[in-house]
Amino acid sequence: AQSVAQPEDQVNVAEGNPLTVKCTYSVSGNPYLFWYVQYPNRGLQFLLKYITGDNLVKGSYGFEAEFNKSQTSFHLKKPSALVSDSALYFCAVRDMLGDSSYKLIFGSGTRLLVRP
Amino acid sequence: DGGITQSPKYLFRKEGQNVTLSCEQNLNHDAMYWYRQDPGQGLRLIYYSQIVNDFQKGDIAEGYSVSREKKESFPLTVTSAQKNPTAFYLCASSISGRNTGELFFGEGSRLTVL
């Protein structure tokens, strides 16, 4: 079965410093990986996805993610954090359903706190 | 603007009562999903639907029911059989359940059982 793990419940970083939110995956076959962000009492917003191609994927709001097949990781990164980046971040992997359609399986989430 | 509308945003229910959460999308998406979010557990799939008049159970369907009578609507009923219904419920859609694209989410409905 496909799964993703986010080993950190919370990440703290100072504004202006680079940030990394970690995600590792376990899949059979080629992984389809996603990052979402959630602000308090809001829905999830799509940030970026990896399907195939370049290992460095660029997404919304200056975020990027690095796909590493040998380490089965898909870490989210940003060169310079903003206080407004403080939110809950979810990594997800596509999983096949019985009728040949797909769903997303989400990690447990990592809370990012950027201090001024 | 296109998007997904969930209502109500907040809902309180007494034990033993059924409650229905609304989800409407004007994105012309074929697939729709209901997820449940609990603190520290990520999102878990309740039900999904690929086309009108068809839906399938997800990972935690017990105590829930859905319908898909129209392409744009996918309401979720939380029944009295759901043992722990207090949670944040998220509706999502995608162009097709068979593509590789992302899901689009509504703003969520927070259900509290008193």
mmCIF file of C-alpha atoms in Angstrom:
data_model
loop_
_atom_site.group_PDB
_atom_site.id
_atom_site.type_symbol
_atom_site.label_atom_id
_atom_site.label_comp_id
_atom_site.label_asym_id
_atom_site.label_seq_id
_atom_site.Cartn_x
_atom_site.Cartn_y
_atom_site.Cartn_z
ATOM 1 C CA ALA A 1 0.000 0.000 0.000
ATOM 2 C CA GLN A 2 1.122 3.533 -0.711
ATOM 3 C CA SER A 3 1.990 5.770 2.215
ATOM 4 C CA VAL A 4 3.754 8.966 3.154
ATOM 5 C CA ALA A 5 5.347 9.942 6.435
ATOM 6 C CA GLN A 6 6.050 13.379 7.829
ATOM 7 C CA PRO A 7 8.488 12.795 10.681
ATOM 8 C CA GLU A 8 8.209 16.253 12.237
ATOM 9 C CA ASP A 9 5.074 17.487 13.974
ATOM 10 C CA GLN A 10 6.415 21.033 13.969
ATOM 11 C CA VAL A 11 9.197 22.990 12.313
ATOM 12 C CA ASN A 12 10.368 26.317 13.684
ATOM 13 C CA VAL A 13 12.358 28.770 11.590
ATOM 14 C CA ALA A 14 13.238 32.450 11.723
ATOM 15 C CA GLU A 15 11.918 34.771 9.045
ATOM 16 C CA GLY A 16 14.397 35.110 6.198
ATOM 17 C CA ASN A 17 16.017 31.753 6.855
ATOM 18 C CA PRO A 18 15.573 28.748 4.547
ATOM 19 C CA LEU A 19 12.977 26.186 5.532
ATOM 20 C CA THR A 20 12.598 22.472 4.912
ATOM 21 C CA VAL A 21 9.564 20.319 5.681
ATOM 22 C CA LYS A 22 10.315 16.627 5.356
ATOM 23 C CA CYS A 23 8.331 13.883 3.666
ATOM 24 C CA THR A 24 9.232 10.293 2.891
ATOM 25 C CA TYR A 25 7.162 7.917 0.827
ATOM 26 C CA SER A 26 6.586 4.234 0.271
ATOM 27 C CA VAL A 27 5.025 3.208 -3.029
ATOM 28 C CA SER A 28 4.919 0.383 -5.488
ATOM 29 C CA GLY A 29 5.660 1.710 -8.929
ATOM 30 C CA ASN A 30 6.325 5.317 -9.838
ATOM 31 C CA PRO A 31 5.262 7.831 -7.196
ATOM 32 C CA TYR A 32 2.916 10.732 -7.822
ATOM 33 C CA LEU A 33 3.597 13.148 -4.969
ATOM 34 C CA PHE A 34 1.918 16.344 -3.811
ATOM 35 C CA TRP A 35 2.275 19.122 -1.249
ATOM 36 C CA TYR A 36 -0.664 21.064 0.196
ATOM 37 C CA VAL A 37 -0.900 23.903 2.713
ATOM 38 C CA GLN A 38 -3.725 24.540 5.193
ATOM 39 C CA TYR A 39 -4.367 27.751 7.101
ATOM 40 C CA PRO A 40 -6.472 27.626 10.303
ATOM 41 C CA ASN A 41 -10.066 26.526 9.724
ATOM 42 C CA ARG A 42 -9.576 26.563 5.967
ATOM 43 C CA GLY A 43 -9.436 23.967 3.231
ATOM 44 C CA LEU A 44 -6.239 22.651 1.686
ATOM 45 C CA GLN A 45 -4.479 24.598 -1.040
ATOM 46 C CA PHE A 46 -2.362 22.871 -3.665
ATOM 47 C CA LEU A 47 1.319 23.893 -3.709
ATOM 48 C CA LEU A 48 3.059 21.574 -6.146
ATOM 49 C CA LYS A 49 3.294 18.058 -7.498
ATOM 50 C CA TYR A 50 5.856 15.608 -8.860
ATOM 51 C CA ILE A 51 4.773 13.229 -11.590
ATOM 52 C CA THR A 52 7.884 12.756 -13.677
ATOM 53 C CA GLY A 53 10.809 14.746 -15.030
ATOM 54 C CA ASP A 54 13.059 17.135 -13.131
ATOM 55 C CA ASN A 55 13.701 16.211 -9.535
ATOM 56 C CA LEU A 56 13.310 19.834 -8.438
ATOM 57 C CA VAL A 57 9.708 20.942 -8.703
ATOM 58 C CA LYS A 58 8.700 24.572 -8.362
ATOM 59 C CA GLY A 59 5.319 25.549 -7.026
ATOM 60 C CA SER A 60 3.200 28.347 -5.617
ATOM 61 C CA TYR A 61 4.338 31.095 -3.209
ATOM 62 C CA GLY A 62 8.043 30.447 -3.852
ATOM 63 C CA PHE A 63 7.978 26.869 -2.598
ATOM 64 C CA GLU A 64 9.827 24.045 -4.251
ATOM 65 C CA ALA A 65 10.301 20.362 -3.536
ATOM 66 C CA GLU A 66 13.101 17.954 -4.252
ATOM 67 C CA PHE A 67 12.288 14.422 -5.311
ATOM 68 C CA ASN A 68 14.960 11.931 -4.265
ATOM 69 C CA LYS A 69 14.318 8.407 -5.456
ATOM 70 C CA SER A 70 17.228 6.768 -3.634
ATOM 71 C CA GLN A 71 16.144 8.246 -0.307
ATOM 72 C CA THR A 72 12.395 7.963 -1.118
ATOM 73 C CA SER A 73 11.950 11.551 -0.041
ATOM 74 C CA PHE A 74 10.052 14.573 -1.293
ATOM 75 C CA HIS A 75 11.050 17.447 0.991
ATOM 76 C CA LEU A 76 9.403 20.846 0.696
ATOM 77 C CA LYS A 77 11.746 23.832 0.669
ATOM 78 C CA LYS A 78 11.778 27.585 0.486
ATOM 79 C CA PRO A 79 14.928 29.729 0.337
ATOM 80 C CA SER A 80 13.618 32.518 2.576
ATOM 81 C CA ALA A 81 10.731 31.980 4.984
ATOM 82 C CA LEU A 82 7.996 34.524 5.629
ATOM 83 C CA VAL A 83 5.876 34.866 8.766
ATOM 84 C CA SER A 84 2.857 34.372 6.492
ATOM 85 C CA ASP A 85 4.161 30.893 5.593
ATOM 86 C CA SER A 86 3.159 29.729 9.072
ATOM 87 C CA ALA A 87 0.565 27.013 8.459
ATOM 88 C CA LEU A 88 -0.009 23.264 8.400
ATOM 89 C CA TYR A 89 1.659 21.425 5.517
ATOM 90 C CA PHE A 90 0.616 18.056 4.129
ATOM 91 C CA CYS A 91 2.491 15.693 1.888
ATOM 92 C CA ALA A 92 0.365 13.292 -0.183
ATOM 93 C CA VAL A 93 0.784 10.384 -2.576
ATOM 94 C CA ARG A 94 -1.587 9.152 -5.233
ATOM 95 C CA ASP A 95 -3.058 5.725 -4.579
ATOM 96 C CA MET A 96 -4.990 3.586 -6.965
ATOM 97 C CA LEU A 97 -8.586 2.676 -6.145
ATOM 98 C CA GLY A 98 -10.258 -0.585 -7.107
ATOM 99 C CA ASP A 99 -12.085 0.897 -10.073
ATOM 100 C CA SER A 100 -8.896 2.228 -11.715
ATOM 101 C CA SER A 101 -9.413 5.724 -10.382
ATOM 102 C CA TYR A 102 -7.264 7.468 -7.799
ATOM 103 C CA LYS A 103 -7.323 9.077 -4.391
ATOM 104 C CA LEU A 104 -4.701 10.941 -2.402
ATOM 105 C CA ILE A 105 -3.218 9.531 0.802
ATOM 106 C CA PHE A 106 -2.053 12.254 3.165
ATOM 107 C CA GLY A 107 0.642 12.399 5.784
ATOM 108 C CA SER A 108 -0.160 13.507 9.315
ATOM 109 C CA GLY A 109 0.893 17.069 8.627
ATOM 110 C CA THR A 110 3.715 19.329 9.808
ATOM 111 C CA ARG A 111 3.061 22.639 11.467
ATOM 112 C CA LEU A 112 5.449 25.342 10.275
ATOM 113 C CA LEU A 113 6.019 28.271 12.592
ATOM 114 C CA VAL A 114 8.019 31.193 11.220
ATOM 115 C CA ARG A 115 9.020 33.676 13.909
ATOM 116 C CA PRO A 116 9.685 37.334 13.110
ATOM 117 C CA ASP B 1 -15.395 32.359 -9.668
ATOM 118 C CA GLY B 2 -15.143 28.606 -9.903
ATOM 119 C CA GLY B 3 -14.718 26.618 -6.776
ATOM 120 C CA ILE B 4 -16.119 24.311 -4.157
ATOM 121 C CA THR B 5 -18.641 25.552 -1.610
ATOM 122 C CA GLN B 6 -19.213 23.718 1.637
ATOM 123 C CA SER B 7 -21.952 24.567 4.110
ATOM 124 C CA PRO B 8 -22.435 25.074 6.917
ATOM 125 C CA LYS B 9 -18.966 26.098 8.071
ATOM 126 C CA TYR B 10 -19.784 25.276 11.689
ATOM 127 C CA LEU B 11 -22.416 22.833 12.903
ATOM 128 C CA PHE B 12 -23.419 21.593 16.319
ATOM 129 C CA ARG B 13 -25.366 18.403 16.782
ATOM 130 C CA LYS B 14 -26.814 16.501 19.668
ATOM 131 C CA GLU B 15 -25.984 12.839 20.017
ATOM 132 C CA GLY B 16 -28.385 10.634 18.110
ATOM 133 C CA GLN B 17 -29.135 13.171 15.389
ATOM 134 C CA ASN B 18 -28.280 12.839 11.734
ATOM 135 C CA VAL B 19 -26.740 15.836 9.997
ATOM 136 C CA THR B 20 -26.091 16.575 6.322
ATOM 137 C CA LEU B 21 -23.112 18.563 5.063
ATOM 138 C CA SER B 22 -23.459 20.237 1.702
ATOM 139 C CA CYS B 23 -20.802 20.287 -1.019
ATOM 140 C CA GLU B 24 -21.331 22.068 -4.349
ATOM 141 C CA GLN B 25 -18.787 22.613 -7.129
ATOM 142 C CA ASN B 26 -18.987 24.667 -10.317
ATOM 143 C CA LEU B 27 -15.687 23.436 -11.758
ATOM 144 C CA ASN B 28 -17.377 20.843 -13.980
ATOM 145 C CA HIS B 29 -15.286 18.176 -12.285
ATOM 146 C CA ASP B 30 -16.277 14.545 -12.600
ATOM 147 C CA ALA B 31 -14.816 13.220 -9.359
ATOM 148 C CA MET B 32 -15.740 14.304 -5.847
ATOM 149 C CA TYR B 33 -14.446 13.196 -2.467
ATOM 150 C CA TRP B 34 -15.174 13.538 1.234
ATOM 151 C CA TYR B 35 -12.302 13.500 3.702
ATOM 152 C CA ARG B 36 -12.318 13.677 7.475
ATOM 153 C CA GLN B 37 -9.567 15.534 9.338
ATOM 154 C CA ASP B 38 -8.659 14.894 12.962
ATOM 155 C CA PRO B 39 -5.743 16.535 14.779
ATOM 156 C CA GLY B 40 -2.475 14.698 14.203
ATOM 157 C CA GLN B 41 -4.020 12.152 11.849
ATOM 158 C CA GLY B 42 -3.989 13.841 8.501
ATOM 159 C CA LEU B 43 -6.953 13.329 6.196
ATOM 160 C CA ARG B 44 -8.863 10.092 5.784
ATOM 161 C CA LEU B 45 -11.150 9.263 2.860
ATOM 162 C CA ILE B 46 -14.820 8.674 3.694
ATOM 163 C CA TYR B 47 -16.510 8.342 0.285
ATOM 164 C CA TYR B 48 -15.751 9.192 -3.311
ATOM 165 C CA SER B 49 -17.700 9.450 -6.544
ATOM 166 C CA GLN B 50 -16.381 9.290 -10.082
ATOM 167 C CA ILE B 51 -19.645 9.957 -11.935
ATOM 168 C CA VAL B 52 -23.244 10.875 -11.250
ATOM 169 C CA ASN B 53 -25.342 8.216 -9.526
ATOM 170 C CA ASP B 54 -22.263 6.244 -8.524
ATOM 171 C CA PHE B 55 -20.163 6.383 -5.365
ATOM 172 C CA GLN B 56 -17.813 4.131 -3.444
ATOM 173 C CA LYS B 57 -16.785 3.684 0.173
ATOM 174 C CA GLY B 58 -13.427 4.981 1.235
ATOM 175 C CA ASP B 59 -11.365 3.960 4.221
ATOM 176 C CA ILE B 60 -13.732 5.085 6.996
ATOM 177 C CA ALA B 61 -17.262 4.952 5.527
ATOM 178 C CA GLU B 62 -19.025 3.424 8.541
ATOM 179 C CA GLY B 63 -21.630 5.778 9.969
ATOM 180 C CA TYR B 64 -21.708 7.979 6.857
ATOM 181 C CA SER B 65 -23.811 8.100 3.701
ATOM 182 C CA VAL B 66 -23.645 10.105 0.467
ATOM 183 C CA SER B 67 -25.571 10.708 -2.738
ATOM 184 C CA ARG B 68 -24.559 11.971 -6.180
ATOM 185 C CA GLU B 69 -27.737 12.902 -8.010
ATOM 186 C CA LYS B 70 -26.136 15.842 -9.812
ATOM 187 C CA LYS B 71 -22.605 16.316 -11.114
ATOM 188 C CA GLU B 72 -22.095 19.465 -9.061
ATOM 189 C CA SER B 73 -23.401 18.177 -5.728
ATOM 190 C CA PHE B 74 -22.097 15.548 -3.298
ATOM 191 C CA PRO B 75 -23.744 15.858 0.144
ATOM 192 C CA LEU B 76 -22.498 13.867 3.123
ATOM 193 C CA THR B 77 -24.808 12.652 5.890
ATOM 194 C CA VAL B 78 -23.265 11.898 9.256
ATOM 195 C CA THR B 79 -25.595 9.427 10.873
ATOM 196 C CA SER B 80 -26.179 8.577 14.518
ATOM 197 C CA ALA B 81 -24.244 5.348 13.861
ATOM 198 C CA GLN B 82 -20.978 7.290 13.575
ATOM 199 C CA LYS B 83 -19.311 6.719 16.945
ATOM 200 C CA ASN B 84 -17.092 9.801 17.016
ATOM 201 C CA PRO B 85 -18.402 12.369 14.536
ATOM 202 C CA THR B 86 -16.742 15.487 15.927
ATOM 203 C CA ALA B 87 -14.226 16.455 13.223
ATOM 204 C CA PHE B 88 -13.404 18.794 10.367
ATOM 205 C CA TYR B 89 -14.908 17.573 7.092
ATOM 206 C CA LEU B 90 -13.407 18.466 3.747
ATOM 207 C CA CYS B 91 -14.960 18.047 0.327
ATOM 208 C CA ALA B 92 -12.731 17.909 -2.747
ATOM 209 C CA SER B 93 -13.027 17.443 -6.476
ATOM 210 C CA SER B 94 -10.830 16.624 -9.437
ATOM 211 C CA ILE B 95 -11.252 16.818 -13.190
ATOM 212 C CA SER B 96 -11.437 13.047 -13.311
ATOM 213 C CA GLY B 97 -10.627 10.389 -10.820
ATOM 214 C CA ARG B 98 -8.459 8.854 -13.504
ATOM 215 C CA ASN B 99 -6.065 11.728 -14.127
ATOM 216 C CA THR B 100 -2.906 12.507 -12.242
ATOM 217 C CA GLY B 101 -3.844 15.984 -11.212
ATOM 218 C CA GLU B 102 -4.411 17.546 -7.866
ATOM 219 C CA LEU B 103 -7.557 17.735 -5.787
ATOM 220 C CA PHE B 104 -9.332 21.035 -5.215
ATOM 221 C CA PHE B 105 -10.720 21.503 -1.720
ATOM 222 C CA GLY B 106 -13.591 23.397 -0.180
ATOM 223 C CA GLU B 107 -13.207 25.463 2.986
ATOM 224 C CA GLY B 108 -14.446 22.684 5.227
ATOM 225 C CA SER B 109 -17.250 22.109 7.720
ATOM 226 C CA ARG B 110 -16.526 21.721 11.409
ATOM 227 C CA LEU B 111 -18.985 19.403 13.149
ATOM 228 C CA THR B 112 -19.193 19.307 16.920
ATOM 229 C CA VAL B 113 -21.359 16.784 18.731
ATOM 230 C CA LEU B 114 -22.570 18.027 22.091
#
